[in-house]
CSV table of C-alpha atoms in Angstrom, one decimal:
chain,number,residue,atom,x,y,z
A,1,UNK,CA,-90.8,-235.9,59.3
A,2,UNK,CA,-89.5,-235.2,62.6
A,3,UNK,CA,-92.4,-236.5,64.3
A,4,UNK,CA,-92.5,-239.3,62.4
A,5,UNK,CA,-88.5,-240.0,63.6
A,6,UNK,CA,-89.2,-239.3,66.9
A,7,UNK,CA,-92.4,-241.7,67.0
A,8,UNK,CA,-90.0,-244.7,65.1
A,9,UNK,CA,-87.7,-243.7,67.7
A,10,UNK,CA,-89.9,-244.4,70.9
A,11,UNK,CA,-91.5,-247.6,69.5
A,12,UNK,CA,-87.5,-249.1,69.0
A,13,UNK,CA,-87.2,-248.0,72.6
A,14,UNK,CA,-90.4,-250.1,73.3
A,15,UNK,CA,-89.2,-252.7,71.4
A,16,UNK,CA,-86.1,-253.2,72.9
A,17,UNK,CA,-87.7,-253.0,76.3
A,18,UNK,CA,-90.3,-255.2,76.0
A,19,UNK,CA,-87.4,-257.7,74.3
A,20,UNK,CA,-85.1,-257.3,77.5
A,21,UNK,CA,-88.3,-258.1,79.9
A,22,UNK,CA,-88.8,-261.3,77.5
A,23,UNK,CA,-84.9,-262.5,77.7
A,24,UNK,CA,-84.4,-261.8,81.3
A,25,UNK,CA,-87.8,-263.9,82.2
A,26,UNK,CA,-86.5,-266.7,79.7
A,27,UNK,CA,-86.7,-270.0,81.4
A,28,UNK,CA,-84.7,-271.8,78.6
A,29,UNK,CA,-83.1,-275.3,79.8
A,30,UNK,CA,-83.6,-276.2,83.4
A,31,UNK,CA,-82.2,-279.4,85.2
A,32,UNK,CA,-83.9,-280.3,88.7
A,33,UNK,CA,-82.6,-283.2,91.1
A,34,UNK,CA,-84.5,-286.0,91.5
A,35,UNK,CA,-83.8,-287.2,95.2
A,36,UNK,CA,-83.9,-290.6,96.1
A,37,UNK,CA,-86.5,-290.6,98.4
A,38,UNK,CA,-90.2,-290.4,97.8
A,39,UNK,CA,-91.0,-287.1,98.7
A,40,UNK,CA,-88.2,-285.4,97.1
A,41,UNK,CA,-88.6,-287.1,93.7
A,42,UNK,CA,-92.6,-286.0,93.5
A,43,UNK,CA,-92.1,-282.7,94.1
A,44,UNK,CA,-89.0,-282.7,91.6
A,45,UNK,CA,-91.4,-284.4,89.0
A,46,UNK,CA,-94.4,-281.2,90.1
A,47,UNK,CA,-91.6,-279.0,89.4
A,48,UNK,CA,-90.9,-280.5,86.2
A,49,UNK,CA,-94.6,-280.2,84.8
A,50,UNK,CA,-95.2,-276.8,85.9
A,51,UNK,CA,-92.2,-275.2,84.3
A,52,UNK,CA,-92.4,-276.8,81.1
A,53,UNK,CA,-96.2,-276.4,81.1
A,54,UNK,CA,-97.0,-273.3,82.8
A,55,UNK,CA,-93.1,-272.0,81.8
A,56,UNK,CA,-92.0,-272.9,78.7
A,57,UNK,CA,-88.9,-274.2,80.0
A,58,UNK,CA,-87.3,-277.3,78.8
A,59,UNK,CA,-87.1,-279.5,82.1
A,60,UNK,CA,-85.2,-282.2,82.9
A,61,UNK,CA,-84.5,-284.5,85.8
A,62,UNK,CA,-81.2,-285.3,87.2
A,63,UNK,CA,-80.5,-287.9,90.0
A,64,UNK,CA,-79.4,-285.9,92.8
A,65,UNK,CA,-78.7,-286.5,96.6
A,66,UNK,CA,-78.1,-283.9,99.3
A,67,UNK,CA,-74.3,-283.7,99.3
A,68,UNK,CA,-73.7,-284.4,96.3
A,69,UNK,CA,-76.0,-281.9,94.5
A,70,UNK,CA,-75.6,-279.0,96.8
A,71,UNK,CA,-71.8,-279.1,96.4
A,72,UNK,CA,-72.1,-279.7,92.5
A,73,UNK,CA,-75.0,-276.6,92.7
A,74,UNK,CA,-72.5,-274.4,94.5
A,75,UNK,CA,-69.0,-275.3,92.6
A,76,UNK,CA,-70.5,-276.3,89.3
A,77,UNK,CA,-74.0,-274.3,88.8
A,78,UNK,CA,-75.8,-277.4,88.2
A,79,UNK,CA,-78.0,-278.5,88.4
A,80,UNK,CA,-80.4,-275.2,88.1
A,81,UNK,CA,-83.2,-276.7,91.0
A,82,UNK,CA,-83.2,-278.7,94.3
A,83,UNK,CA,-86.8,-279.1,95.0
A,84,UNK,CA,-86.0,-280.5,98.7
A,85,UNK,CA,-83.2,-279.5,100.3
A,86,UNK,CA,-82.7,-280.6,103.6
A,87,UNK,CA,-80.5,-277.9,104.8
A,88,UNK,CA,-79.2,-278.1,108.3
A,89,UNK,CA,-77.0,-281.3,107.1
A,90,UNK,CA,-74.8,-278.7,104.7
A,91,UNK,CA,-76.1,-275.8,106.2
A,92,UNK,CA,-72.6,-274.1,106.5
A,93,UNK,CA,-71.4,-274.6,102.7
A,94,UNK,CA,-75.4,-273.4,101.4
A,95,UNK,CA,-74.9,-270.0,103.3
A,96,UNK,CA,-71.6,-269.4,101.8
A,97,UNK,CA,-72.8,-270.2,97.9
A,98,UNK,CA,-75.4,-267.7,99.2
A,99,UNK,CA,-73.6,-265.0,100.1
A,100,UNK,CA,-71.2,-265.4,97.4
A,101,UNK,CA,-74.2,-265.1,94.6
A,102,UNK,CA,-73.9,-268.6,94.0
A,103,UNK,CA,-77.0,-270.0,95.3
A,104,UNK,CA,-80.5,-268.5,96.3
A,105,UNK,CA,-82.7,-269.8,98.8
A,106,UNK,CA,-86.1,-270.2,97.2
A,107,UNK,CA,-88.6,-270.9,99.9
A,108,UNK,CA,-89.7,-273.8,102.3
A,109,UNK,CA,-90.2,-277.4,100.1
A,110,UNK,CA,-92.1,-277.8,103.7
A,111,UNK,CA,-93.7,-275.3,105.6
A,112,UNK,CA,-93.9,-277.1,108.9
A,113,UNK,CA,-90.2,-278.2,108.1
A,114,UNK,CA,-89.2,-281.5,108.9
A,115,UNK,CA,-90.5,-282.9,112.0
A,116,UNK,CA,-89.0,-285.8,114.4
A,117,UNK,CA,-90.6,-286.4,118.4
A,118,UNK,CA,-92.0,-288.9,120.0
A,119,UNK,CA,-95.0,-290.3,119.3
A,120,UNK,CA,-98.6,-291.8,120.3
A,121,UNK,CA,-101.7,-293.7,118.6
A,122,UNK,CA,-104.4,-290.8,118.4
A,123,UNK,CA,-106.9,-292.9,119.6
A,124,UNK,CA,-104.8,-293.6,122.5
A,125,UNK,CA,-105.1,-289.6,123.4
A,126,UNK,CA,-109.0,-289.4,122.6
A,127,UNK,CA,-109.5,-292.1,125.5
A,128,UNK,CA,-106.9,-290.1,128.1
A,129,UNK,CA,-105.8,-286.7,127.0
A,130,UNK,CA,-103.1,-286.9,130.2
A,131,UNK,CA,-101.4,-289.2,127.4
A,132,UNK,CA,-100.1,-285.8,124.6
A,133,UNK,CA,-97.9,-285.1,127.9
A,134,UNK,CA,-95.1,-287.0,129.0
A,135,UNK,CA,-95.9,-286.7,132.4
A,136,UNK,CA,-98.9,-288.3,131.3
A,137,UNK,CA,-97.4,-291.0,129.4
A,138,UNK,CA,-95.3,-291.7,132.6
A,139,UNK,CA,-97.7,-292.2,134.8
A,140,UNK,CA,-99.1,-294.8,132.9
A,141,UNK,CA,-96.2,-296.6,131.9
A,142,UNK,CA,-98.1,-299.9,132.1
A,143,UNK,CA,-100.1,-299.6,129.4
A,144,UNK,CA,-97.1,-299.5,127.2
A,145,UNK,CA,-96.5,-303.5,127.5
A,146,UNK,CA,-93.2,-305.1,126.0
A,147,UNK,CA,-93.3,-307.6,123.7
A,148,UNK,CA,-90.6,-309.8,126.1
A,149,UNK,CA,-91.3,-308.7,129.6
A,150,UNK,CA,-94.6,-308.2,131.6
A,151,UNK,CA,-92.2,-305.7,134.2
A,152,UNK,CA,-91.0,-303.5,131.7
A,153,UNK,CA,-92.6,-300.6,129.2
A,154,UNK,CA,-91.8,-300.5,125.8
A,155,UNK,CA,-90.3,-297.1,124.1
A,156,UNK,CA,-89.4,-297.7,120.9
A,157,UNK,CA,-86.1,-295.9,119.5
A,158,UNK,CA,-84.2,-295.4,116.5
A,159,UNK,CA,-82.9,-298.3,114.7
A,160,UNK,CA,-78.7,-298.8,115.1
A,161,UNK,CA,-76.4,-296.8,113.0
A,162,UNK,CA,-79.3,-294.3,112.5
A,163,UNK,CA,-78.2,-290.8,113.6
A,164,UNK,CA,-81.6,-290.0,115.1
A,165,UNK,CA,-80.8,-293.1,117.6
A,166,UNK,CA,-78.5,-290.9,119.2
A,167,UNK,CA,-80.7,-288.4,119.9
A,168,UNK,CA,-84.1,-290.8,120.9
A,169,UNK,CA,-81.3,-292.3,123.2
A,170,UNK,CA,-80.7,-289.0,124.6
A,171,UNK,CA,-83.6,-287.8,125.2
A,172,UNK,CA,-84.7,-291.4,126.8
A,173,UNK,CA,-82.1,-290.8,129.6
A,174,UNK,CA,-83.3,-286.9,129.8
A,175,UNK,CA,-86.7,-288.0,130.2
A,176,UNK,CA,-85.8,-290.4,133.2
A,177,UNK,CA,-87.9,-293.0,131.1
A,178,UNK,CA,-86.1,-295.7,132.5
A,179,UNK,CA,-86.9,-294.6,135.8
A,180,UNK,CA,-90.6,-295.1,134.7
A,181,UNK,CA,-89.9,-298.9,134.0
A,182,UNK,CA,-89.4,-297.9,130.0
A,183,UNK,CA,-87.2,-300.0,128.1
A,184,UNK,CA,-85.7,-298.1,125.1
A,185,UNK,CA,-86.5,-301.1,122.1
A,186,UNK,CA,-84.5,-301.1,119.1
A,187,UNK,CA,-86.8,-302.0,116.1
A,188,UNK,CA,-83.6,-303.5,113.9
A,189,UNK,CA,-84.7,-301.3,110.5
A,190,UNK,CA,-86.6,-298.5,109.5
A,191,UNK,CA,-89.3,-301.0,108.4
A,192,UNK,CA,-89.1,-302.5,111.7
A,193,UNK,CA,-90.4,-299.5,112.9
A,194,UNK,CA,-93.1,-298.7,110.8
A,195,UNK,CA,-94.4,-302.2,111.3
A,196,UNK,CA,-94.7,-301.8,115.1
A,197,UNK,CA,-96.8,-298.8,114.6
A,198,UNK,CA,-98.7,-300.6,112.4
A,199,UNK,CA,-99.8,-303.5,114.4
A,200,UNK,CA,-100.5,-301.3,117.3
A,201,UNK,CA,-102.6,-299.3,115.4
A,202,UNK,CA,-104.5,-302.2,113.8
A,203,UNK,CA,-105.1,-304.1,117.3
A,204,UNK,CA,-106.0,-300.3,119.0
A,205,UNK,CA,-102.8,-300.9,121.3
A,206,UNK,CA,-100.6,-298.6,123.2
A,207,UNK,CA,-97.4,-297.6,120.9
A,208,UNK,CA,-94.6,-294.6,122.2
A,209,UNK,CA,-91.8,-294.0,120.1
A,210,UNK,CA,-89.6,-292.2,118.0
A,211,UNK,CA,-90.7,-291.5,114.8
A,212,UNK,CA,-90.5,-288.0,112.3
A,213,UNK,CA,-92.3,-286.5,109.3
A,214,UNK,CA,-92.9,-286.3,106.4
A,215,UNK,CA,-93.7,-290.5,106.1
A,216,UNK,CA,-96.1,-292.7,104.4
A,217,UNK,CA,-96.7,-294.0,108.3
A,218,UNK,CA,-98.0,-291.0,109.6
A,219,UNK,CA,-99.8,-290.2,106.1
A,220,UNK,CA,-101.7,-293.7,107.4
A,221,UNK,CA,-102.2,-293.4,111.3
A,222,UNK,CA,-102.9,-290.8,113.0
A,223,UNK,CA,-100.4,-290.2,115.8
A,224,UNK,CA,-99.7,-287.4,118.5
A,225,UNK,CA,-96.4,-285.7,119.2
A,226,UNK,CA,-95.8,-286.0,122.7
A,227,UNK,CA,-95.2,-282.6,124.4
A,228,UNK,CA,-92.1,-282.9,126.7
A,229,UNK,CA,-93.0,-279.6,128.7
A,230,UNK,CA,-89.7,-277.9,127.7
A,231,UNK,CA,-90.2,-275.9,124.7
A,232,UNK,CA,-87.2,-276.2,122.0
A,233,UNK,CA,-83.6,-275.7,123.0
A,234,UNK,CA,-82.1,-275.2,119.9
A,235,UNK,CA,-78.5,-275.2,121.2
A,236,UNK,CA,-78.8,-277.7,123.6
A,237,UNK,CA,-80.1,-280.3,120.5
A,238,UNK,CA,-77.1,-279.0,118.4
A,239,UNK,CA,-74.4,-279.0,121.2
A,240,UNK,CA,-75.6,-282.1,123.2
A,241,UNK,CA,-78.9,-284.1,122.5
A,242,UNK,CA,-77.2,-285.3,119.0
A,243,UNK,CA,-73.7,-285.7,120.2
A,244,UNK,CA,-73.0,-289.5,121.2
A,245,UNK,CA,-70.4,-288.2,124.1
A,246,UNK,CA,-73.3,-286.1,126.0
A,247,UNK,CA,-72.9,-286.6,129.7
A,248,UNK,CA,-75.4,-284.7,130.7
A,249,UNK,CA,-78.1,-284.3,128.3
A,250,UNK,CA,-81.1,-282.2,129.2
A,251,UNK,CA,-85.0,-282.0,128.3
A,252,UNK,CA,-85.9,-280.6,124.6
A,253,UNK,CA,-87.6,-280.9,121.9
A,254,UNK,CA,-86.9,-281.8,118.7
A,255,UNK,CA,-86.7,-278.2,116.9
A,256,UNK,CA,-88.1,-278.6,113.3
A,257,UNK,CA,-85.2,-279.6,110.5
A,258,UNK,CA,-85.4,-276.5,107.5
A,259,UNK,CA,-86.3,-278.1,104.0
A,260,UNK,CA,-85.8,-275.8,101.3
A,261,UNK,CA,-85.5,-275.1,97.6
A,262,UNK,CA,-82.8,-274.2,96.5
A,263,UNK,CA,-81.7,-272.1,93.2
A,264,UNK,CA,-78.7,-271.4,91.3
A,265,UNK,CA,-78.2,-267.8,90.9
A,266,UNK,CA,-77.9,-267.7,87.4
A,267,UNK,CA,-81.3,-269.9,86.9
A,268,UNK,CA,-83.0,-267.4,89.7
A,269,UNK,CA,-82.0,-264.1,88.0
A,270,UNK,CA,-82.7,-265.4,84.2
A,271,UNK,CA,-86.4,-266.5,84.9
A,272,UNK,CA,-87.6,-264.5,87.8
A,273,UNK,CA,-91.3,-266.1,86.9
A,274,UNK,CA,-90.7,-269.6,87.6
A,275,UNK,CA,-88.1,-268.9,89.7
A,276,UNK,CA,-91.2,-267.2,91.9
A,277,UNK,CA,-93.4,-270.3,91.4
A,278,UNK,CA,-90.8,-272.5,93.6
A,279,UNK,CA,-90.4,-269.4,96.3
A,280,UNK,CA,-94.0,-270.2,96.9
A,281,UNK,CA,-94.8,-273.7,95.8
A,282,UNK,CA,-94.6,-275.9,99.8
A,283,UNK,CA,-96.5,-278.5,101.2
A,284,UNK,CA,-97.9,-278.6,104.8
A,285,UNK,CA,-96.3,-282.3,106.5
A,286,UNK,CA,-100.0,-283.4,106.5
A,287,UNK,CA,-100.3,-282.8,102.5
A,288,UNK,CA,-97.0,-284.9,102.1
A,289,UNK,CA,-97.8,-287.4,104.9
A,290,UNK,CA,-101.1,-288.3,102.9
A,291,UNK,CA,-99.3,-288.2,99.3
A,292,UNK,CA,-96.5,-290.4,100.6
A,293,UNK,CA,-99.1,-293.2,101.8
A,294,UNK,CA,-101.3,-292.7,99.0
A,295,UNK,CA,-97.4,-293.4,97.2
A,296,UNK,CA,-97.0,-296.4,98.6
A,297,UNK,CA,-100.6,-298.0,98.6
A,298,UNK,CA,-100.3,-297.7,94.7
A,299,UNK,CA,-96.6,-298.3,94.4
A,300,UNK,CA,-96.1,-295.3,92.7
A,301,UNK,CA,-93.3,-293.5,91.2
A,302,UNK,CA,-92.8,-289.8,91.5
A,303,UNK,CA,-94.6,-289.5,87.6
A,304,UNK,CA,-97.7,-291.1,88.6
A,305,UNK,CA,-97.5,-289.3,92.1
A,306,UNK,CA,-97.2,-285.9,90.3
A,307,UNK,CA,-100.3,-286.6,88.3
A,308,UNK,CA,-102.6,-287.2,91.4
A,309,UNK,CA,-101.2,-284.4,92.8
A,310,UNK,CA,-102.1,-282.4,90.2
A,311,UNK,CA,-105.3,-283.9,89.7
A,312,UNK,CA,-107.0,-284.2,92.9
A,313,UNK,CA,-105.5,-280.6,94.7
A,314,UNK,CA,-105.6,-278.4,92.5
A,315,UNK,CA,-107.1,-276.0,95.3
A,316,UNK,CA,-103.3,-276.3,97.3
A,317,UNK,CA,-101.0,-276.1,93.3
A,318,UNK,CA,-103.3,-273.2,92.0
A,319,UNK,CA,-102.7,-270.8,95.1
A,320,UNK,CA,-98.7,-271.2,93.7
A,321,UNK,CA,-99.2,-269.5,90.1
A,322,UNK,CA,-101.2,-266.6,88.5
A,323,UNK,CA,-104.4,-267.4,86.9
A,324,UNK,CA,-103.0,-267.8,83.1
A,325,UNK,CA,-99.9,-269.8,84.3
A,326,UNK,CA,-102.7,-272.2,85.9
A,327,UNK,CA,-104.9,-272.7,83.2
A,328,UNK,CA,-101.8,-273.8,80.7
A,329,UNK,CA,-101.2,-275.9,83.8
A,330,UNK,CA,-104.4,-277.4,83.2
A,331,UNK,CA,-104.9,-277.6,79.7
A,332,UNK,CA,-101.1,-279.5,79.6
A,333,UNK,CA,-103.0,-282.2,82.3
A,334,UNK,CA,-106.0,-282.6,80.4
A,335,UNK,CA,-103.8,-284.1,77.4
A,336,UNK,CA,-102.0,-286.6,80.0
């Protein structure tokens, strides 16, 4: 009888144990942000299949934006997910929900971070290596022709009102470019821009510019970062090269921007599983560069763009979840 008791006993024990492990890894209602921007709102709708197929949660999409969300995430708790956070833009306010147990930092949305320089054709580099260099680029400023003067170079910068217009501007007078013959261009809109690299590329011309990852443009030509020689001063960027007032600014490169996901607390500690998933679910810029044209070739929205993803790399998704948690994955896309 005693035994018995004591066996009755130890299986409750189990019971309750094995019932606590199941709560505390309960995914229950999730909300993610949907960004407004391409990249942002596929890896929102990824998120969204995975943890409803692989999780058992019960996802749902918000419309989010970077301010917005991340203060609403650290005041509010909600929503649960930001799938791409660029970080350095609210950097202060994120570390504080941090430390307060507010927030937790899930892992990079992408690896490489995100990634602004100038910028040459490939081909251009495969002809003249000299040309990955600025030096290079410098002394042969001629090839660069502009499109309204046969004694000037072309360097095209930032569109107006941009904040990355400061910095191209900076970094044009750093660089001495105009002591080259360069004439900094300003290409009027972001599509402006993208169209300049585009006809260059399809008439094999010379192109230099400003441009940053990830983007549909760089998904569809290949380009090299030009190498200014310098290395990355972080400080100097901060404190000069993206401050309009800089006097004096000085040689750097761009140092990549951190893009990350971002959790509640609450969401992170009451399913640890998926909260694991987003600490290791990122994409390389090259994965993102190629989804974002394949995006806009096909005039996709972030639904469709989530199933090709799936569909056609499962070899990068399947590395982000255990084998069982992949083949629900699976078996949910087969019935799409």
């Amino acid at each position: 009888m005693l035994k018995n008791k004591f066996a009755a006993g130890a299986l409750l024990t189990l019971s309750l144990a094995l019932s606590a492990a199941v709560s505390a890894n309960e995914c229950g209602d999730v909300t993610i942000a949907d960004m407004n921007w391409n990249s942002a709102t596929l890896i929102a709708h990824v998120d969204q299949f995975i943890l409803e197929s692989g999780f058992g949660c019960e996802a749902e999409l918000v419309q989010g934006d970077t301010m917005p969300t991340g203060t609403s995430m650290i005041e509010k708790g909600e929503p649960d997910v930001a799938p791409e956070m660029w970080s350095n833009s609210m950097k202060k306010a994120l570390d504080k929900g941090v430390e307060e147990k507010r927030l937790r930092y899930a892992g990079m949305s992408l690896s490489d971070g995100g990634e602004e320089g100038f910028w040459v054709p490939k081909y251009l580099v495969e002809k003249d290596p000299s040309l990955k260099s600025i030096e290079g680029i410098k002394k042969q400023a001629a090839l660069f022709k502009h499109p309204e003067s046969s004694k000037l170079s072309a360097f095209y910068g930032c569109p107006a009102g941009w904040n990355c217009q400061i910095s191209a501007g900076n970094l044009f007078q750093a660089l001495d470019l105009e002591e080259s013959g360069f004439e900094m261009i300003d290409p009027g809109s972001g599509a402006g821009l993208s169209g300049a690299i585009a006809k260059a590329y399809e008439r094999e011309q010379a192109w230099f510019g400003y441009y940053w990852a990830p983007t549909a443009v760089l998904g569809k030509y290949e380009m090299v970062k030009v190498d200014f020689g310098s290395g990355i001063d972080k400080q100097e960027f901060i404190g000069c090269t993206t401050k309009e007032e800089c006097e004096s600014p000085k040689v750097t490169m761009y140092p990549p921007s951190e893009v990350k996901t971002i959790t509640t607390e609450q969401f992170a500690s009451k399913a640890p599983a998926a909260y694991e998933y987003l600490s290791k679910r990122s994409f390389t810029n090259q994965q993102m560069n190629q989804l974002l044209a394949w995006m806009e070739d096909n005039q996709a929205d972030g639904e469709m763009a989530m199933e090709h993803f799936l569909t056609n790399y499962e070899s990068t998704w399947s590395q982000w979840l255990s084998a069982d948690v992949v083949e629900k994955v699976k078996q949910e896309l087969g019935s799409l």
